[in-house]
Amino acid sequence: MSEIGLTIFRIVFILSFVLLLIPILVLLERKISAFIQDRPGPNRTNIAGIRLGGIVQALADALKLAIKEDFTPKGIRSKFLFVLAPMVLFLMSVLSIAVVPFSDYYTINGVKHIMQAVAFDGGMLWYLGVASLSVYGIMLAGFASNNKYSLLGSLRAASGVISYEIPMGLAVVSMMITYSSINLNDFVSYQQDSFLGLPAWGIFIQPLAAIIFIVCAFAETNRAPFDLAEGESEIVAGYHLEYSAMSFAMFFMAEYIAMTAMSALIVTIFFGGYSLPYLSTSDLVQNYEIVLLGIAVFISLFGAVFIFWTYKNNVTRYKTTYDKRKRENKFYLISTLITVILIDAICFYLYNSGLTTQGSKFLALVVDMSVFSIKTLIVLFLFIMVRWSIPRFRYDQIGHLGWEKLMPLAILNIIITALVVTYGN
């Protein structure tokens, strides 16, 4: 892999990761909310009887938004700002994940290349700066819409920023002191060791900082219970009330991209990032035979569990002479078996033929990317569960939480961390 090819690969992976996750997250959002509310959720839309668990419904919604008229109402303050607002929010959301490492350094011709879309060493500072700018998209949308509900939504967003941004930044400061770096890759390298018999993950070393940061992360992404900028029960739809079609879709996608970026950052800071517990990238490279066998076993078990789950749960609740789900289950069975057999065959072939040094490094890259993706999906699942479990805070309650609770705790945590790092060494 050449240096130019590696650069293109980094950018394409991050963009495809966040964009392809959107329909999956929409499906999870609907299915989890349906489960909590004791209803089935989307299970009708299909292509030739194939529903893909409900993903086809998300694809239908995307098609609907793409072909709808993008209507601009009369009386807005500024058409330029009205059009610019969703672009700002979308762009800031994408750029915020650009510095999150999804794998360890990849070496080509003796040169180490950082595995981020944007090769920037000060990744933590980049994220804090870019993520903070996303609120400008919300404020521009509320102002340019010339609608009282939209304006109230943008004002709520501004009041929220001054409530949670400072505690979140202070929580990050304590982690910078702990890891002695602002490079996110150094954060992950530190967490590959052990701490009191546990993985040296940030959640175990700095549990208070983790709680503060994760609480602020929900507010940063405008997710419930901190979605005060779009409170349907009080301000109809908030800052994006006047938007439709693809303009609304950009706001919609920006929320999920920001949620993915924040989940990836939480994984990187507190849950070991792309690394497996107690294992470094060099361990994966040196023991690639065990890694190949582990992948084959994991894929086989996952395929068996998936097939068993679909045949048990993917059935209709009603009496019918012809259930399309039976044909769908056959599709799942055949496609899963082909995928499992293909991956296992590749693993056993590489195991028998052996790998070069560069090949084992590439295998470690694939493992790192897979671990990073799985951990991020788990945190995203937590985001969705919390949204449908806790009622919304009022904006004054968020202010009290940020200034009176989280900030003193964050400052206290910095003092304790500095003392431990200074005198503990």
GROMACS .gro file of N, CA and C in nm, residues 308-388:
model
  243
  308PHE      N    1  -2.961  -1.865   1.411
  308PHE     CA    2  -3.054  -1.915   1.513
  308PHE      C    3  -3.151  -1.805   1.554
  309TRP      N    4  -3.101  -1.683   1.572
  309TRP     CA    5  -3.186  -1.573   1.616
  309TRP      C    6  -3.290  -1.537   1.510
  310THR      N    7  -3.250  -1.534   1.384
  310THR     CA    8  -3.346  -1.498   1.279
  310THR      C    9  -3.456  -1.602   1.266
  311TYR      N   10  -3.421  -1.731   1.273
  311TYR     CA   11  -3.524  -1.834   1.258
  311TYR      C   12  -3.619  -1.837   1.379
  312LYS      N   13  -3.570  -1.791   1.494
  312LYS     CA   14  -3.655  -1.790   1.613
  312LYS      C   15  -3.742  -1.665   1.621
  313ASN      N   16  -3.688  -1.550   1.579
  313ASN     CA   17  -3.756  -1.423   1.600
  313ASN      C   18  -3.815  -1.362   1.473
  314ASN      N   19  -3.762  -1.398   1.356
  314ASN     CA   20  -3.811  -1.337   1.233
  314ASN      C   21  -3.929  -1.416   1.179
  315VAL      N   22  -4.038  -1.417   1.256
  315VAL     CA   23  -4.161  -1.488   1.218
  315VAL      C   24  -4.279  -1.395   1.243
  316THR      N   25  -4.386  -1.418   1.171
  316THR     CA   26  -4.506  -1.337   1.189
  316THR      C   27  -4.583  -1.379   1.313
  317ARG      N   28  -4.652  -1.283   1.373
  317ARG     CA   29  -4.734  -1.312   1.490
  317ARG      C   30  -4.875  -1.357   1.453
  318TYR      N   31  -4.907  -1.354   1.325
  318TYR     CA   32  -5.045  -1.380   1.283
  318TYR      C   33  -5.051  -1.507   1.198
  319LYS      N   34  -5.168  -1.567   1.195
  319LYS     CA   35  -5.188  -1.685   1.112
  319LYS      C   36  -5.196  -1.643   0.965
  320THR      N   37  -5.120  -1.709   0.882
  320THR     CA   38  -5.120  -1.676   0.739
  320THR      C   39  -5.083  -1.799   0.659
  321THR      N   40  -5.133  -1.805   0.538
  321THR     CA   41  -5.103  -1.920   0.453
  321THR      C   42  -4.965  -1.910   0.390
  322TYR      N   43  -4.918  -1.785   0.374
  322TYR     CA   44  -4.786  -1.766   0.313
  322TYR      C   45  -4.714  -1.654   0.388
  323ASP      N   46  -4.607  -1.689   0.452
  323ASP     CA   47  -4.529  -1.593   0.529
  323ASP      C   48  -4.402  -1.559   0.452
  324LYS      N   49  -4.392  -1.434   0.407
  324LYS     CA   50  -4.274  -1.393   0.330
  324LYS      C   51  -4.145  -1.404   0.411
  325ARG      N   52  -4.159  -1.404   0.543
  325ARG     CA   53  -4.040  -1.411   0.626
  325ARG      C   54  -3.965  -1.544   0.610
  326LYS      N   55  -4.036  -1.650   0.570
  326LYS     CA   56  -3.968  -1.778   0.548
  326LYS      C   57  -3.868  -1.765   0.434
  327ARG      N   58  -3.908  -1.697   0.326
  327ARG     CA   59  -3.815  -1.677   0.215
  327ARG      C   60  -3.700  -1.586   0.257
  328GLU      N   61  -3.734  -1.487   0.341
  328GLU     CA   62  -3.630  -1.397   0.391
  328GLU      C   63  -3.531  -1.471   0.477
  329ASN      N   64  -3.577  -1.564   0.560
  329ASN     CA   65  -3.487  -1.641   0.645
  329ASN      C   66  -3.394  -1.729   0.561
  330LYS      N   67  -3.445  -1.780   0.449
  330LYS     CA   68  -3.359  -1.858   0.358
  330LYS      C   69  -3.249  -1.768   0.300
  331PHE      N   70  -3.287  -1.644   0.267
  331PHE     CA   71  -3.187  -1.549   0.216
  331PHE      C   72  -3.079  -1.523   0.321
  332TYR      N   73  -3.122  -1.501   0.447
  332TYR     CA   74  -3.025  -1.480   0.554
  332TYR      C   75  -2.936  -1.602   0.573
  333LEU      N   76  -2.994  -1.720   0.567
  333LEU     CA   77  -2.918  -1.843   0.587
  333LEU      C   78  -2.811  -1.859   0.480
  334ILE      N   79  -2.851  -1.843   0.354
  334ILE     CA   80  -2.756  -1.863   0.244
  334ILE      C   81  -2.647  -1.757   0.245
  335SER      N   82  -2.685  -1.630   0.261
  335SER     CA   83  -2.585  -1.523   0.260
  335SER      C   84  -2.490  -1.533   0.378
  336THR      N   85  -2.542  -1.570   0.496
  336THR     CA   86  -2.455  -1.585   0.614
  336THR      C   87  -2.359  -1.701   0.596
  337LEU      N   88  -2.408  -1.814   0.546
  337LEU     CA   89  -2.320  -1.930   0.524
  337LEU      C   90  -2.210  -1.898   0.424
  338ILE      N   91  -2.245  -1.830   0.315
  338ILE     CA   92  -2.143  -1.794   0.215
  338ILE      C   93  -2.039  -1.703   0.276
  339THR      N   94  -2.083  -1.603   0.354
  339THR     CA   95  -1.989  -1.509   0.416
  339THR      C   96  -1.897  -1.580   0.514
  340VAL      N   97  -1.955  -1.665   0.601
  340VAL     CA   98  -1.874  -1.737   0.701
  340VAL      C   99  -1.775  -1.830   0.634
  341ILE      N  100  -1.820  -1.906   0.535
  341ILE     CA  101  -1.730  -2.000   0.466
  341ILE      C  102  -1.618  -1.925   0.395
  342LEU      N  103  -1.650  -1.813   0.331
  342LEU     CA  104  -1.549  -1.736   0.260
  342LEU      C  105  -1.444  -1.680   0.356
  343ILE      N  106  -1.488  -1.620   0.467
  343ILE     CA  107  -1.393  -1.563   0.562
  343ILE      C  108  -1.309  -1.672   0.627
  344ASP      N  109  -1.372  -1.784   0.664
  344ASP     CA  110  -1.296  -1.894   0.725
  344ASP      C  111  -1.195  -1.953   0.628
  345ALA      N  112  -1.234  -1.965   0.500
  345ALA     CA  113  -1.141  -2.018   0.400
  345ALA      C  114  -1.020  -1.926   0.384
  346ILE      N  115  -1.043  -1.796   0.383
  346ILE     CA  116  -0.932  -1.701   0.372
  346ILE      C  117  -0.840  -1.711   0.494
  347CYS      N  118  -0.900  -1.720   0.613
  347CYS     CA  119  -0.820  -1.730   0.736
  347CYS      C  120  -0.734  -1.856   0.737
  348PHE      N  121  -0.792  -1.970   0.701
  348PHE     CA  122  -0.716  -2.095   0.703
  348PHE      C  123  -0.610  -2.098   0.592
  349TYR      N  124  -0.641  -2.036   0.480
  349TYR     CA  125  -0.540  -2.029   0.373
  349TYR      C  126  -0.421  -1.946   0.417
  350LEU      N  127  -0.447  -1.830   0.477
  350LEU     CA  128  -0.338  -1.746   0.526
  350LEU      C  129  -0.263  -1.813   0.640
  351TYR      N  130  -0.335  -1.889   0.721
  351TYR     CA  131  -0.271  -1.961   0.832
  351TYR      C  132  -0.173  -2.065   0.779
  352ASN      N  133  -0.213  -2.138   0.676
  352ASN     CA  134  -0.127  -2.245   0.621
  352ASN      C  135  -0.013  -2.188   0.537
  353SER      N  136  -0.041  -2.083   0.459
  353SER     CA  137   0.063  -2.029   0.370
  353SER      C  138   0.156  -1.934   0.442
  354GLY      N  139   0.111  -1.875   0.553
  354GLY     CA  140   0.194  -1.781   0.627
  354GLY      C  141   0.181  -1.639   0.572
  355LEU      N  142   0.218  -1.544   0.655
  355LEU     CA  143   0.210  -1.403   0.618
  355LEU      C  144   0.347  -1.338   0.627
  356THR      N  145   0.370  -1.245   0.536
  356THR     CA  146   0.492  -1.164   0.546
  356THR      C  147   0.475  -1.062   0.659
  357THR      N  148   0.582  -0.990   0.688
  357THR     CA  149   0.574  -0.887   0.794
  357THR      C  150   0.471  -0.782   0.759
  358GLN      N  151   0.470  -0.740   0.632
  358GLN     CA  152   0.373  -0.639   0.590
  358GLN      C  153   0.230  -0.695   0.595
  359GLY      N  154   0.217  -0.824   0.561
  359GLY     CA  155   0.086  -0.887   0.566
  359GLY      C  156   0.032  -0.898   0.707
  360SER      N  157   0.119  -0.933   0.803
  360SER     CA  158   0.075  -0.941   0.942
  360SER      C  159   0.040  -0.803   0.997
  361LYS      N  160   0.109  -0.699   0.950
  361LYS     CA  161   0.075  -0.562   0.991
  361LYS      C  162  -0.061  -0.522   0.936
  362PHE      N  163  -0.089  -0.563   0.813
  362PHE     CA  164  -0.220  -0.531   0.755
  362PHE      C  165  -0.331  -0.606   0.827
  363LEU      N  166  -0.303  -0.730   0.868
  363LEU     CA  167  -0.401  -0.806   0.946
  363LEU      C  168  -0.429  -0.736   1.079
  364ALA      N  169  -0.323  -0.686   1.144
  364ALA     CA  170  -0.341  -0.611   1.269
  364ALA      C  171  -0.425  -0.485   1.245
  365LEU      N  172  -0.406  -0.422   1.129
  365LEU     CA  173  -0.485  -0.305   1.093
  365LEU      C  174  -0.633  -0.341   1.083
  366VAL      N  175  -0.663  -0.453   1.019
  366VAL     CA  176  -0.803  -0.497   1.005
  366VAL      C  177  -0.865  -0.527   1.141
  367VAL      N  178  -0.786  -0.593   1.229
  367VAL     CA  179  -0.837  -0.624   1.363
  367VAL      C  180  -0.864  -0.496   1.441
  368ASP      N  181  -0.770  -0.401   1.435
  368ASP     CA  182  -0.788  -0.273   1.505
  368ASP      C  183  -0.914  -0.202   1.456
  369MET      N  184  -0.935  -0.198   1.325
  369MET     CA  185  -1.053  -0.132   1.269
  369MET      C  186  -1.182  -0.201   1.315
  370SER      N  187  -1.179  -0.334   1.321
  370SER     CA  188  -1.298  -0.409   1.363
  370SER      C  189  -1.328  -0.385   1.510
  371VAL      N  190  -1.224  -0.387   1.594
  371VAL     CA  191  -1.244  -0.362   1.737
  371VAL      C  192  -1.297  -0.221   1.760
  372PHE      N  193  -1.239  -0.125   1.689
  372PHE     CA  194  -1.284   0.014   1.699
  372PHE      C  195  -1.432   0.027   1.660
  373SER      N  196  -1.472  -0.040   1.553
  373SER     CA  197  -1.610  -0.032   1.506
  373SER      C  198  -1.707  -0.095   1.606
  374ILE      N  199  -1.670  -0.211   1.661
  374ILE     CA  200  -1.759  -0.281   1.755
  374ILE      C  201  -1.776  -0.199   1.883
  375LYS      N  202  -1.667  -0.146   1.937
  375LYS     CA  203  -1.677  -0.065   2.058
  375LYS      C  204  -1.762   0.060   2.034
  376THR      N  205  -1.744   0.122   1.920
  376THR     CA  206  -1.822   0.242   1.888
  376THR      C  207  -1.970   0.210   1.879
  377LEU      N  208  -2.004   0.097   1.819
  377LEU     CA  209  -2.144   0.055   1.808
  377LEU      C  210  -2.205   0.030   1.946
  378ILE      N  211  -2.128  -0.025   2.038
  378ILE     CA  212  -2.178  -0.050   2.173
  378ILE      C  213  -2.212   0.082   2.243
  379VAL      N  214  -2.125   0.183   2.230
  379VAL     CA  215  -2.151   0.313   2.292
  379VAL      C  216  -2.271   0.380   2.224
  380LEU      N  217  -2.283   0.365   2.092
  380LEU     CA  218  -2.400   0.420   2.022
  380LEU      C  219  -2.529   0.356   2.073
  381PHE      N  220  -2.523   0.228   2.101
  381PHE     CA  221  -2.639   0.160   2.158
  381PHE      C  222  -2.677   0.222   2.292
  382LEU      N  223  -2.577   0.258   2.373
  382LEU     CA  224  -2.602   0.326   2.500
  382LEU      C  225  -2.668   0.461   2.478
  383PHE      N  226  -2.621   0.537   2.378
  383PHE     CA  227  -2.682   0.666   2.345
  383PHE      C  228  -2.832   0.650   2.318
  384ILE      N  229  -2.866   0.551   2.238
  384ILE     CA  230  -3.006   0.531   2.200
  384ILE      C  231  -3.089   0.484   2.319
  385MET      N  232  -3.036   0.395   2.401
  385MET     CA  233  -3.109   0.347   2.517
  385MET      C  234  -3.141   0.461   2.613
  386VAL      N  235  -3.044   0.549   2.635
  386VAL     CA  236  -3.065   0.660   2.728
  386VAL      C  237  -3.172   0.754   2.675
  387ARG      N  238  -3.173   0.777   2.544
  387ARG     CA  239  -3.272   0.869   2.487
  387ARG      C  240  -3.415   0.825   2.518
  388TRP      N  241  -3.439   0.695   2.512
  388TRP     CA  242  -3.575   0.646   2.530
  388TRP      C  243  -3.603   0.600   2.672
   0.00000   0.00000   0.00000
